[in-house]
Amino acid sequence: MELLVLVWRNLTARLTRSLFTWLGIAVATASMVLFLSFGEGLRQALAAEMGNMGPQIRVVAQGTDAFSPPLPELPPEMLGQIEALAPELGIQKVIPAVVMFRGGFDPATSFLFYGLPEGADPRDFYPPARVAAGRIDPHPDGAVVGAKKAELNHLTLGKPLRLSREVTVPVVGVLEPAGSMVDSFIFVPMKTLQKVLGTRNYGVFLLQLDPSADVEEVARKLEAAIPGIDAQSTTEALKFAERALRIGDLIRFGISLVALVVGGLLVANTVMMSVYERTREFGVMRAIGARRRFIFGLVLSEALFLALAGGLAGVLAGILGSAAINLYTQQAVGLALSAVTPRLALFSMAIALVLGLAAGLLPARNASRIPVTEALGRI
Amino acid sequence: MLRARELSKRYRQGEAEITALDGFSYDFPPGATAVVGPSGSGKTTLLNLLAGFDRPTAGEVELAGVRIDTLDEDGRAGVRLAHAGFVFQSWNLLPTLTALENVAFPLLLAGVSRLERDRRARGLLERVGLASRADHRPNQLSGGEQQRVAIARALALEPTVLFADEPTGNLDSAAGARVLDLLLEHASGERRLVIVTHDLDIASRAERVLHLRDGRLVRVEDDAAI
């Protein structure tokens, strides 16, 4: 009959009420876990993505952020400038590319075209890329489609793909699923894309460096040598993404806070009611010789126990919910967008506990301060 | 030892000041002492002060050699745990605990190990004739049985003073007699029993009777007088 047994008995003596409270905390915690799991999922997906990227630096027109499709704003002569600097800076390969994004709200109506120069194929962009059907090189006049894009839009070999009113190319290759953003890309020859966009410019230069080169240093030197460009390294892109994700995290946490506060009030209400009902019991305990601290600890433990049990159930529900979300996003965009990482699980448990603590303090204080004579009705 | 000196308790009730106890002095000898008097005579107030549930407005209380009137609530709780036991008229037991756990509760507060608690609590239940009811909750016990469990609990730490407030008030005569026997059995040697009652038959079983009226001790009868 330790303290925990007393706590357990008191909670089970009012089972329905305790269950509802537990459920409230569980739902609140689960909603927070789910909300925040998106940020964690995106972080993981991005890190994996960047790790698999072939090029270590992408050069874009100044002002283009790391995750927007770059506009074709880099003039053709810039390629020569970079190539001239290549030996000195340790750049092994410069791949100019053009990107075109046709957006829609539905993954099935969004298209990201990557125009690659002659001699380059999807493996230069994403080394693990493998072809499932047809050929991997879109040249001279075909399109190689990522696995998810092919599936969503029913693009099989030989099917025509209309890029504009004048330009239509046939599908000449379909890639194997890679569990990466590449699954949603369509690779076409660069000349074709330049024709569609009516430009001779490039959108981006993808640079592969010597293994010994210092990526950040090369990027800084390039920016100094050629005005009007941003040389973005993958680490930099991740940092940029992290900033964006943090803001997202804060907003999502703010939203889930509403649920959490409601959960906390539930616990406070349950424990407060149970304190009022048990005034006499506390009086008996005090009469026998229990100190205030004992009563305080007992009541606070009840709140903490409810919060802990609710938090655990919430994290478990969050993990299940996250798996369900991933089933959907993997099907829709080929990426697991939600992840319940250990730090997210721990953070959620900590929040649930703080909630229990905050909710239990006032009832615990009240319970421990009722005068013995009053509690026993002996005035 | 249990001793009161010039003990007074006054309450404010709105504009009026009520004197619940007025200059009570008495040195309780070992054995059973009954406190009798009509309603409002100050019996419950006296017990509250003697047991340290409340602090006097004036005067001193000494319980087991400690001046409890000067202690704070937790200090008095510590003295109670170590030296005093209580049996109230009703609502004595913790409803979510079994009879055995109720008896073991003071031992838990005193930091006695789990095994030892269990062993001693079983022995106490046996003493009050309830060994077979150890695992029953209070709501599964009769009034008399509940009161006997309360006595077993009050005796758990072998207190030097046992306080009882109308301990048989809610019981039929047979159950009441048994409860009273158990209480009196404890009041031997150096131990003291203070029993508050309005039932003169019960009071007559004590070795002395204190008569309260309007908060004052008006008469002390000892064995010879009864």
PDB file of C-alpha atoms in Angstrom, chain B residues 4 33 39-40 61 66 86 91 101 110 123 137 151 162 186 195 201 203 205 221:
ATOM      1  CA  ALA B   4      -4.203  20.695  30.294  1.00  0.00           C
ATOM      2  CA  THR B  33     -11.475   9.085  31.742  1.00  0.00           C
ATOM      3  CA  SER B  39     -24.591  19.452  23.752  1.00  0.00           C
ATOM      4  CA  GLY B  40     -22.588  22.649  23.495  1.00  0.00           C
ATOM      5  CA  VAL B  61      -1.659  21.209  26.473  1.00  0.00           C
ATOM      6  CA  VAL B  66       5.394  17.736  24.444  1.00  0.00           C
ATOM      7  CA  PHE B  86      -8.395   8.157  17.551  1.00  0.00           C
ATOM      8  CA  TRP B  91     -16.724   8.063   8.986  1.00  0.00           C
ATOM      9  CA  GLU B 101      -4.770  -1.388   4.623  1.00  0.00           C
ATOM     10  CA  ALA B 110       5.496   6.128  10.361  1.00  0.00           C
ATOM     11  CA  GLY B 123      -2.195  -9.160  14.355  1.00  0.00           C
ATOM     12  CA  ARG B 137     -13.608  -2.580   2.097  1.00  0.00           C
ATOM     13  CA  ILE B 151      -9.828   0.727  16.982  1.00  0.00           C
ATOM     14  CA  LEU B 162      -6.368   6.896  22.971  1.00  0.00           C
ATOM     15  CA  HIS B 186      -6.316  -0.812  26.053  1.00  0.00           C
ATOM     16  CA  ILE B 195     -13.748   8.981  25.936  1.00  0.00           C
ATOM     17  CA  ASP B 201     -23.867   4.068  31.054  1.00  0.00           C
ATOM     18  CA  ALA B 203     -19.248   6.933  31.289  1.00  0.00           C
ATOM     19  CA  ARG B 205     -17.436   2.134  32.892  1.00  0.00           C
ATOM     20  CA  GLU B 221     -16.142  11.999  39.804  1.00  0.00           C
TER      21      GLU B 221
END
